[in-house]
Amino acid sequence: MRKQLFPSIFYNTMSLIGAVVAIISFGLIIFLIVLEAMTPEPKPYMGIVAFVILPGFLIIGLILIAIGAFRERKHVRKEIHLPVIDLNEPKVRRSVIFFSVGTIFLLLFTAFGSFKAYEYTDSDEFCGQICHKVMEPEYTAYLDSPHSRVGCVQCHIGSGTDWYVRSKVSGAYQVYSVLFNKYSRPIPTPIQNLRPAQGTCEQCHWPSHFYNQKKVEYNYYLSDENNTHYKTTVLLKIGGGNAQSLDTTGIHWHMNINNRITYFAEDEKRENITWIKAVNKTSGRETVYTLKGSKGPKNFSEGKTRLMDCIDCHNRPSHIYYNPAVVINQLMSNGKIDTTIPYIKSISIEALENKYSVREKALDSISIIINDFYRTNYSDRYNSLKPKLDRIIEEVKKVYSRNYFPEMNVSWRYFPNNKGHMYSIGCFRCHDGNHVSNEGKTISSDCNACHLIIEQEFPGQPTKVNLAGLPFVHPADNAIDIRNQLCTDCHGPR
C-alpha cells in the first residue's frame, strides 16, 4: 500500500479538486508576475488577472480543501471531535509543518498580492484600458491633455482612505453596468461625485500665487473660399493673489482665498445659474445676485448651493474634446493644412461634423467628402491638388479619431468646456449682465473685466494696436451688432 504524506481525511474528491485549483492558480500567478516584470509594456489585463482574479481562485481552492477534509472527518466519525495534534505522529507532524509554513507563506503572499491589487486598481491602465470600449474616449483625451503625467486617481480620488473607499463602492456599480450593458452613451461627467478641488487641483495649483497677465495670440481662418486669416492678440488678466499682495482682481478673483462664492444651478450641468452669493471674508460683506426676470430659484435652499472652485470653470482639465474649428485653425496656422486650397477649412469641418454611426465609416467618409468636393468644384485643379489633399485628409482623420467617438456618442457638443465663452456658455452663465443684487449691482458682462484685446489684424487693413484695449470687431462682418448676442448663439452646439 502506498504511503500517504498527509492524514487520510485530505484524500477526498473535493479536497483534491481544491488542491488542483489552488496549485494551478498559484503557479499562474507566479508566472504572470515574472512575465510582467520581464515585459517592457505589460498588457492592461495582465494585472487584473494576476492580482485580482487568480488570487480569488486560489482562495476558493484552499477553502475547498478545508471543506472536503471537514466533510471526510465527519463521515468517518459520527461524532465530531477536535483534532488531536500529536507531533510524535509523523503524518500529524508533517501536516502541522506543512500547514504552518504554508500559512506564513500565504499571509506574506496575500499581503504582497493585496498591495499589488491596490496599486493596480489605482493605475491609469486599469482606469482607462480595462473597459476599453466604455472608457476609450476619456482615456484618449486624457493621454493628449496637459495632465497626462498626472495619475487618474490623483484627481478623481486624491489622498485619504475615505475617498478611496467611496471610489471603490462607486466602481462596483460601474463594473455591473459594464458587464450587463447598462451604461449610458456617452458616459456622463460625474459632476455630483467629484471631490472638491481643494483636495485635488489645489495640491499643485494655489490661487493665492496666481498673478499678473498673460499674452495670448489667436489665429483664425474664415470659412470662405480664401480661408481669410485674421489674428487677435489678447491680454488675459490671470489675477488671483491675496490681501497682502493687494493683487486680488482678474479671472481668479473668484478663487481668491479672501472671497467665497456660492451659487445655485437649476440643472445638472450647472449651466442655468439663478442665484449667486459673494462673501468678502475680510469685511464680511455679502452680496446676493438673482437672475433678472426670474421669481427666484425653483426648488431652492441654501443647503443645495455649491461652493465655487476650480472645476466650475476648468470643468474639462484633462478630458477635452475640441471644437473642430479650434483644431483646424491650429493645423492651418502651423502649416499642416495648406491655406491656399480654397474652402479647405469649410469642407474639413463639414467632413468632421457629419453624423456617423461607427469610426471606420467616418474615416472613409472624410476622404470621400473632401475628394468629391474638389473633384466636382475644382476639376481642372484636382489632379495637382491631390497630393496635398491626401496629406490634409490624414490630418483631418487624426482630428476625428482624437475628438469623436460615434459608438459612445461622444464629441465636443455633449461636453461643453466652461473655460471661455466661444463654443459653450461658460463665463456667461454668470457674467451675462442679467444677475442683479437687491442694491441694483449687476455682475459685469464687460469683456475687459477678464481680458484686453490689444491687437487685431485683418487682411488689407492696418493692424490695430492699443495696450489700453480695443473694442472687439467681428471678423466675418464688421457691421454685425454683437452687443446683445452671445458667442454661443452662432458658435455653440445647435
Coordinates of C-alpha atoms in Angstrom, one line a residue:
M1 CA 0.0 0.0 0.0
R2 CA 1.4 3.4 -1.0
K3 CA 2.5 5.5 1.9
Q4 CA 0.3 8.7 2.5
L5 CA 2.1 12.0 3.1
F6 CA -0.9 13.6 5.0
P7 CA -3.8 12.2 7.1
S8 CA -6.5 10.3 5.2
I9 CA -9.2 13.0 5.6
F10 CA -7.4 15.1 3.0
Y11 CA -7.7 12.3 0.4
N12 CA -11.2 13.0 -0.9
T13 CA -12.6 14.3 -4.2
M14 CA -13.4 17.8 -3.0
S15 CA -10.1 18.4 -1.3
L16 CA -8.2 17.1 -4.3
I17 CA -10.1 19.4 -6.6
G18 CA -9.4 22.3 -4.3
A19 CA -5.7 21.4 -4.2
V20 CA -5.5 21.3 -8.0
V21 CA -7.3 24.6 -8.3
A22 CA -5.0 26.2 -5.7
I23 CA -1.8 24.9 -7.2
I24 CA -2.7 25.9 -10.8
S25 CA -3.8 29.3 -9.6
F26 CA -0.6 29.9 -7.6
G27 CA 1.5 28.7 -10.5
L28 CA -0.2 31.0 -12.9
I29 CA 0.1 34.0 -10.5
I30 CA 3.9 33.4 -10.2
F31 CA 4.2 33.0 -14.0
L32 CA 2.3 36.3 -14.7
I33 CA 4.3 38.2 -12.1
V34 CA 7.5 37.1 -13.7
L35 CA 6.1 37.8 -17.2
E36 CA 5.0 41.3 -16.1
A37 CA 8.5 42.0 -14.7
M38 CA 10.2 40.9 -17.9
T39 CA 7.7 42.6 -20.3
P40 CA 8.6 46.3 -21.2
E41 CA 5.0 47.2 -21.9
P42 CA 2.7 44.8 -19.9
K43 CA -0.9 44.4 -21.2
P44 CA -3.6 46.1 -19.1
Y45 CA -5.4 42.8 -18.4
M46 CA -2.3 41.1 -17.0
G47 CA -2.5 42.9 -13.7
I48 CA -6.2 42.3 -13.1
V49 CA -5.8 38.6 -13.8
A50 CA -2.6 38.2 -11.7
F51 CA -3.7 40.3 -8.7
V52 CA -7.5 40.2 -8.6
I53 CA -8.9 37.2 -10.4
L54 CA -6.4 34.4 -9.8
P55 CA -6.0 35.1 -6.1
G56 CA -9.7 34.6 -5.8
F57 CA -9.4 31.2 -7.4
L58 CA -6.5 30.4 -5.1
I59 CA -8.6 31.2 -2.0
I60 CA -11.5 29.1 -3.4
G61 CA -9.2 26.2 -3.8
L62 CA -7.9 26.4 -0.2
I63 CA -11.5 26.6 1.1
L64 CA -12.4 23.5 -0.9
I65 CA -9.5 21.6 0.7
A66 CA -10.7 22.6 4.2
I67 CA -14.4 21.8 3.5
G68 CA -13.5 18.4 1.9
A69 CA -11.4 17.5 4.9
F70 CA -14.1 18.5 7.3
R71 CA -16.8 16.5 5.5
E72 CA -14.5 13.5 5.3
R73 CA -13.7 13.6 9.0
K74 CA -17.5 13.9 9.8
H75 CA -18.2 10.9 7.5
V76 CA -15.5 8.8 9.2
R77 CA -16.6 9.7 12.7
K78 CA -20.2 10.2 13.5
E79 CA -19.3 12.4 16.4
I80 CA -17.2 15.4 15.7
H81 CA -14.1 15.7 17.9
L82 CA -11.4 18.4 17.8
P83 CA -8.3 17.1 16.1
V84 CA -5.5 15.8 18.4
I85 CA -2.2 17.2 17.5
D86 CA 0.4 14.6 18.3
L87 CA 3.7 15.8 17.0
N88 CA 5.2 12.3 17.6
E89 CA 3.0 11.0 14.8
P90 CA 4.9 11.5 11.5
K91 CA 1.8 12.3 9.5
V92 CA 0.5 14.8 12.0
R93 CA 3.9 16.4 12.4
R94 CA 4.2 16.6 8.6
S95 CA 0.7 18.2 8.3
V96 CA 1.5 20.8 11.1
I97 CA 4.8 21.8 9.5
F98 CA 3.2 22.0 6.0
F99 CA 0.2 23.9 7.3
S100 CA 2.3 26.4 9.4
V101 CA 4.8 27.1 6.6
G102 CA 2.0 27.3 4.1
T103 CA 0.0 29.7 6.3
I104 CA 3.0 32.0 6.8
F105 CA 3.9 31.9 3.1
L106 CA 0.2 32.5 2.2
L107 CA -0.1 35.5 4.6
L108 CA 3.1 37.0 3.1
F109 CA 1.9 36.3 -0.4
T110 CA -1.6 37.7 0.4
A111 CA -0.1 40.9 1.8
F112 CA 2.0 41.3 -1.4
G113 CA -0.9 40.4 -3.7
S114 CA -3.3 42.8 -1.9
F115 CA -0.8 45.7 -2.2
K116 CA -0.3 44.9 -5.9
A117 CA -4.0 44.7 -6.4
Y118 CA -4.5 48.0 -4.7
E119 CA -1.6 49.5 -6.7
Y120 CA -3.0 48.1 -10.0
T121 CA -6.6 49.3 -9.4
D122 CA -5.1 52.8 -8.9
S123 CA -3.2 52.7 -12.2
D124 CA -4.1 54.7 -15.3
E125 CA -4.2 51.5 -17.3
F126 CA -6.8 50.0 -15.0
C127 CA -8.9 53.2 -15.2
G128 CA -8.6 53.6 -19.0
Q129 CA -8.0 50.3 -20.7
I130 CA -9.8 47.5 -18.8
C131 CA -13.2 48.7 -20.0
H132 CA -11.7 49.8 -23.4
K133 CA -14.9 50.5 -25.3
V134 CA -16.5 52.4 -22.5
M135 CA -13.5 54.5 -21.4
E136 CA -11.8 54.9 -24.8
P137 CA -13.0 58.5 -25.3
E138 CA -11.9 59.7 -21.8
Y139 CA -8.6 57.8 -21.9
T140 CA -7.7 59.1 -25.4
A141 CA -8.4 62.7 -24.4
Y142 CA -6.5 62.2 -21.1
L143 CA -3.4 61.0 -22.9
D144 CA -3.4 64.2 -25.0
S145 CA -4.1 66.5 -22.1
P146 CA -2.0 68.9 -20.0
H147 CA -2.4 66.5 -17.1
S148 CA -1.3 63.3 -18.9
R149 CA 1.5 62.8 -16.5
V150 CA -0.9 63.1 -13.5
G151 CA -2.4 59.8 -12.5
C152 CA -6.2 59.4 -12.8
V153 CA -6.6 58.7 -9.1
Q154 CA -4.8 61.9 -8.1
C155 CA -7.7 63.9 -9.5
H156 CA -10.6 61.5 -9.2
I157 CA -9.8 60.3 -5.7
G158 CA -7.0 62.2 -4.1
S159 CA -5.4 61.2 -0.8
G160 CA -7.1 59.6 2.2
T161 CA -9.0 56.4 2.9
D162 CA -12.4 58.0 2.9
W163 CA -12.4 59.0 -0.8
Y164 CA -10.6 55.7 -1.8
V165 CA -13.5 53.7 -0.3
R166 CA -16.1 55.9 -1.9
S167 CA -14.5 55.4 -5.3
K168 CA -14.4 51.6 -4.9
V169 CA -18.0 51.4 -3.8
S170 CA -19.0 53.6 -6.8
G171 CA -16.8 51.4 -9.0
A172 CA -18.8 48.3 -8.0
Y173 CA -21.9 49.6 -9.8
Q174 CA -19.8 50.6 -12.7
V175 CA -18.5 47.1 -13.1
Y176 CA -22.1 45.8 -13.0
S177 CA -23.2 48.4 -15.6
V178 CA -20.4 47.4 -18.0
L179 CA -21.0 43.6 -17.6
F180 CA -24.7 43.9 -18.2
N181 CA -24.5 46.7 -20.8
K182 CA -26.4 49.2 -18.5
Y183 CA -24.1 52.2 -19.0
S184 CA -25.2 55.3 -20.8
R185 CA -23.7 56.6 -24.1
P186 CA -21.9 58.9 -23.6
I187 CA -20.8 58.3 -20.0
P188 CA -21.9 61.4 -18.1
T189 CA -19.4 63.6 -16.2
P190 CA -19.6 62.6 -12.5
I191 CA -20.3 66.2 -11.5
Q192 CA -22.0 65.4 -8.3
N193 CA -19.4 62.9 -7.1
L194 CA -16.2 64.8 -7.8
R195 CA -14.0 65.6 -4.8
P196 CA -13.7 69.4 -4.0
A197 CA -10.8 71.0 -5.8
Q198 CA -9.1 71.9 -2.5
G199 CA -8.3 68.2 -2.1
T200 CA -7.1 67.7 -5.7
C201 CA -6.3 70.6 -8.0
E202 CA -5.1 72.9 -5.3
Q203 CA -2.4 70.4 -4.2
C204 CA -0.4 71.8 -7.1
H205 CA -2.3 75.0 -8.2
W206 CA -2.8 77.5 -5.4
P207 CA -4.9 80.7 -6.3
S208 CA -3.0 82.9 -3.9
H209 CA 0.1 82.5 -6.1
F210 CA -1.6 83.5 -9.4
Y211 CA -0.5 86.9 -10.5
N212 CA -0.1 89.2 -13.5
Q213 CA -1.3 88.9 -17.0
K214 CA -0.7 86.5 -19.9
K215 CA -0.4 87.4 -23.6
V216 CA -2.2 85.0 -26.0
E217 CA -2.3 85.2 -29.8
Y218 CA -5.3 83.6 -31.6
N219 CA -5.1 82.8 -35.3
Y220 CA -8.4 82.3 -37.0
Y221 CA -9.5 81.5 -40.6
L222 CA -12.9 82.2 -42.1
S223 CA -14.9 79.5 -43.8
D224 CA -14.7 81.4 -47.1
E225 CA -13.0 80.5 -50.4
N226 CA -9.8 82.3 -49.5
N227 CA -9.7 80.9 -45.9
T228 CA -9.3 84.5 -44.9
H229 CA -6.8 84.8 -42.0
Y230 CA -7.1 87.2 -39.1
K231 CA -5.3 87.5 -35.8
T232 CA -6.3 88.7 -32.4
T233 CA -3.9 89.2 -29.5
V234 CA -5.4 89.2 -26.0
L235 CA -4.0 90.1 -22.6
L236 CA -5.6 87.7 -20.2
K237 CA -6.0 89.1 -16.6
I238 CA -5.0 86.0 -14.7
G239 CA -5.4 87.7 -11.4
G240 CA -5.7 85.8 -8.1
G241 CA -3.3 86.9 -5.3
N242 CA -4.1 87.7 -1.7
A243 CA -4.8 90.6 0.6
Q244 CA -1.1 91.0 1.4
S245 CA -0.2 91.3 -2.3
L246 CA -3.1 93.8 -2.9
D247 CA -3.5 92.0 -6.3
T248 CA -6.9 90.5 -5.9
T249 CA -8.6 91.2 -9.3
G250 CA -8.8 89.4 -12.6
I251 CA -10.1 86.0 -13.6
H252 CA -9.0 84.2 -10.4
W253 CA -10.7 86.7 -8.2
H254 CA -13.4 84.0 -7.9
M255 CA -10.9 81.6 -6.4
N256 CA -9.2 84.2 -4.2
I257 CA -8.9 82.9 -0.7
N258 CA -10.4 86.1 0.6
N259 CA -13.6 85.6 -1.3
R260 CA -16.2 82.9 -1.0
I261 CA -18.6 82.4 -4.0
T262 CA -21.6 80.1 -3.7
Y263 CA -24.3 79.5 -6.3
F264 CA -27.4 77.6 -7.1
A265 CA -28.0 76.0 -10.5
E266 CA -31.3 74.7 -11.8
D267 CA -29.8 72.0 -14.0
E268 CA -27.4 69.1 -13.5
K269 CA -24.8 70.5 -15.9
R270 CA -24.7 73.7 -13.8
E271 CA -25.4 75.9 -16.8
N272 CA -28.6 77.6 -15.6
I273 CA -27.4 79.6 -12.6
T274 CA -30.1 81.6 -11.0
W275 CA -28.7 82.6 -7.6
I276 CA -25.2 83.7 -6.6
K277 CA -23.8 84.9 -3.2
A278 CA -20.4 86.6 -2.9
V279 CA -18.8 87.0 0.5
N280 CA -15.7 89.0 1.2
K281 CA -14.0 87.2 4.1
T282 CA -12.1 90.3 5.2
S283 CA -15.0 92.7 5.5
G284 CA -17.8 90.1 5.9
R285 CA -19.9 91.9 3.3
E286 CA -22.4 89.6 1.4
T287 CA -23.9 90.4 -2.0
V288 CA -26.6 88.2 -3.4
Y289 CA -27.4 88.2 -7.1
T290 CA -30.6 86.8 -8.7
L291 CA -31.2 86.1 -12.3
K292 CA -33.2 89.1 -13.8
G293 CA -36.8 88.2 -14.7
S294 CA -37.0 85.1 -12.5
K295 CA -39.2 84.9 -9.5
G296 CA -36.4 83.3 -7.6
P297 CA -34.7 80.0 -7.9
K298 CA -37.0 77.0 -8.1
N299 CA -36.6 74.3 -5.5
F300 CA -34.0 76.5 -3.8
S301 CA -32.4 76.0 -0.4
E302 CA -29.1 77.3 0.7
G303 CA -28.2 73.7 1.7
K304 CA -28.2 72.8 -2.0
T305 CA -25.9 75.5 -3.1
R306 CA -22.4 74.8 -4.3
L307 CA -19.1 76.4 -3.2
M308 CA -17.4 77.6 -6.4
D309 CA -14.0 76.1 -7.0
C310 CA -11.6 75.3 -9.9
I311 CA -13.9 72.7 -11.5
D312 CA -16.7 75.2 -12.1
C313 CA -14.7 76.9 -14.9
H314 CA -12.0 74.3 -15.6
N315 CA -14.5 71.5 -15.9
R316 CA -12.6 69.7 -18.6
P317 CA -9.0 69.9 -17.3
S318 CA -7.9 66.5 -18.7
H319 CA -10.7 65.2 -20.9
I320 CA -11.1 67.8 -23.5
Y321 CA -13.0 67.3 -26.8
Y322 CA -12.1 70.2 -29.0
N323 CA -14.4 72.0 -31.3
P324 CA -13.3 71.2 -34.9
A325 CA -12.9 75.0 -35.7
V326 CA -10.3 75.2 -33.0
V327 CA -8.2 72.3 -34.2
I328 CA -8.5 73.1 -37.9
N329 CA -7.4 76.7 -37.1
Q330 CA -4.3 75.4 -35.3
L331 CA -3.4 73.0 -38.2
M332 CA -3.8 75.8 -40.7
S333 CA -1.7 78.1 -38.6
N334 CA 1.2 75.7 -38.2
G335 CA 1.2 74.7 -41.9
K336 CA -0.2 71.2 -41.7
I337 CA -3.2 72.2 -43.7
D338 CA -2.4 74.3 -46.8
T339 CA -4.4 77.6 -46.5
T340 CA -4.1 78.2 -50.3
I341 CA -6.5 75.4 -51.1
P342 CA -10.0 77.1 -51.5
Y343 CA -12.6 76.3 -48.9
I344 CA -10.3 73.9 -47.1
K345 CA -11.5 75.0 -43.7
S346 CA -15.1 74.8 -44.5
I347 CA -15.0 71.4 -46.1
S348 CA -12.8 70.0 -43.4
I349 CA -15.2 71.0 -40.7
E350 CA -18.2 69.7 -42.7
A351 CA -16.5 66.3 -43.0
L352 CA -15.8 66.2 -39.3
E353 CA -19.2 67.3 -38.2
N354 CA -21.3 64.9 -40.2
K355 CA -23.1 62.2 -38.1
Y356 CA -21.5 58.8 -38.5
S357 CA -22.5 55.5 -36.8
V358 CA -19.1 54.0 -36.5
R359 CA -15.5 55.2 -36.7
E360 CA -14.5 53.2 -39.7
K361 CA -17.3 54.6 -41.7
A362 CA -16.4 58.1 -40.6
L363 CA -12.8 57.8 -41.7
D364 CA -13.8 56.5 -45.1
S365 CA -16.4 59.2 -45.5
I366 CA -14.0 62.0 -44.6
S367 CA -11.8 61.0 -47.5
I368 CA -14.8 60.7 -49.9
I369 CA -16.3 64.0 -48.9
I370 CA -13.1 66.1 -49.3
N371 CA -12.1 64.4 -52.5
D372 CA -15.6 64.6 -54.1
F373 CA -15.8 68.3 -53.2
Y374 CA -12.6 69.2 -55.1
R375 CA -13.2 66.7 -57.9
T376 CA -16.6 68.3 -58.5
N377 CA -15.9 72.0 -58.0
Y378 CA -12.3 72.3 -59.0
S379 CA -11.9 69.5 -61.6
D380 CA -9.3 71.5 -63.5
R381 CA -7.0 71.6 -60.5
Y382 CA -8.0 68.4 -58.8
N383 CA -5.0 66.3 -60.0
S384 CA -2.5 68.9 -58.9
L385 CA -4.2 69.3 -55.5
K386 CA -4.5 65.5 -54.9
P387 CA -1.1 65.1 -53.1
K388 CA -1.9 68.0 -50.7
L389 CA -5.4 66.7 -50.2
D390 CA -4.1 63.3 -49.2
R391 CA -1.9 64.8 -46.5
I392 CA -4.8 67.0 -45.3
I393 CA -7.2 64.1 -45.2
E394 CA -4.8 62.2 -42.9
E395 CA -4.6 65.2 -40.6
V396 CA -8.4 65.5 -40.5
K397 CA -8.8 61.8 -39.8
K398 CA -6.4 62.3 -36.8
V399 CA -8.6 65.1 -35.5
Y400 CA -11.7 62.9 -35.8
S401 CA -10.0 59.9 -34.0
R402 CA -9.0 62.2 -31.2
N403 CA -12.3 64.1 -30.7
Y404 CA -15.1 62.0 -32.0
F405 CA -16.3 58.6 -30.8
P406 CA -19.6 57.7 -32.5
E407 CA -20.1 54.4 -30.8
M408 CA -20.3 56.2 -27.4
N409 CA -22.0 59.4 -28.9
V410 CA -19.0 61.5 -27.7
S411 CA -18.0 64.8 -29.2
W412 CA -17.4 68.4 -28.1
R413 CA -21.2 69.0 -28.3
Y414 CA -22.0 66.9 -25.3
F415 CA -19.2 68.0 -23.1
P416 CA -19.1 71.8 -23.0
N417 CA -15.9 73.5 -21.7
N418 CA -16.6 76.3 -19.4
K419 CA -13.2 77.8 -19.6
G420 CA -14.2 80.6 -22.0
H421 CA -17.4 81.6 -23.8
M422 CA -16.9 81.0 -27.6
Y423 CA -18.2 77.4 -28.0
S424 CA -20.1 77.0 -24.7
I425 CA -21.9 79.4 -22.5
G426 CA -19.1 79.1 -19.9
C427 CA -18.4 82.6 -18.4
F428 CA -21.8 83.9 -19.4
R429 CA -23.5 81.6 -17.0
C430 CA -23.0 84.4 -14.5
H431 CA -21.3 87.3 -16.5
D432 CA -24.3 87.9 -18.7
G433 CA -25.4 91.3 -17.3
N434 CA -28.7 89.7 -16.1
H435 CA -27.7 88.8 -12.5
V436 CA -28.7 91.7 -10.2
S437 CA -28.5 92.3 -6.5
N438 CA -31.1 93.9 -4.3
E439 CA -29.0 97.1 -4.4
G440 CA -29.1 97.2 -8.2
K441 CA -25.5 96.0 -8.6
T442 CA -25.0 93.8 -11.7
I443 CA -22.4 91.1 -12.4
S444 CA -20.4 92.6 -15.2
S445 CA -20.6 91.4 -18.8
D446 CA -17.8 93.7 -19.8
C447 CA -15.2 91.7 -21.8
N448 CA -12.4 93.9 -20.4
A449 CA -13.1 92.6 -16.9
C450 CA -11.2 89.4 -17.8
H451 CA -9.1 90.3 -20.8
L452 CA -8.0 93.1 -23.1
I453 CA -7.8 92.9 -26.8
I454 CA -4.6 94.7 -27.5
E455 CA -4.2 93.9 -31.2
Q456 CA -6.4 93.0 -34.2
E457 CA -5.1 92.2 -37.6
F458 CA -7.3 91.9 -40.7
P459 CA -6.2 91.3 -44.4
G460 CA -5.8 94.6 -46.3
Q461 CA -6.2 96.7 -43.2
P462 CA -3.7 98.4 -40.9
T463 CA -3.1 96.4 -37.7
K464 CA -4.8 98.0 -34.8
V465 CA -2.8 98.1 -31.6
N466 CA -3.8 99.6 -28.2
L467 CA -2.4 98.5 -24.9
A468 CA -5.4 100.1 -23.2
G469 CA -7.7 97.7 -25.0
L470 CA -9.6 97.6 -28.3
P471 CA -13.3 97.1 -28.9
F472 CA -14.0 93.7 -30.4
V473 CA -14.7 93.8 -34.2
H474 CA -16.3 90.7 -35.6
P475 CA -14.1 89.4 -38.5
A476 CA -16.8 87.9 -40.6
D477 CA -18.9 91.1 -41.0
N478 CA -17.8 94.4 -39.4
A479 CA -21.4 95.5 -39.5
I480 CA -22.7 92.8 -37.1
D481 CA -24.0 94.2 -33.9
I482 CA -22.9 91.6 -31.2
R483 CA -23.7 93.7 -28.2
N484 CA -26.9 91.7 -27.4
Q485 CA -25.6 88.4 -28.6
L486 CA -23.6 85.6 -27.0
C487 CA -20.8 83.9 -28.9
T488 CA -22.6 80.6 -28.5
D489 CA -25.6 81.9 -30.4
C490 CA -23.6 81.2 -33.6
H491 CA -20.6 79.1 -32.5
G492 CA -22.2 76.9 -29.9
P493 CA -23.7 73.5 -30.3
R494 CA -27.0 73.6 -32.2

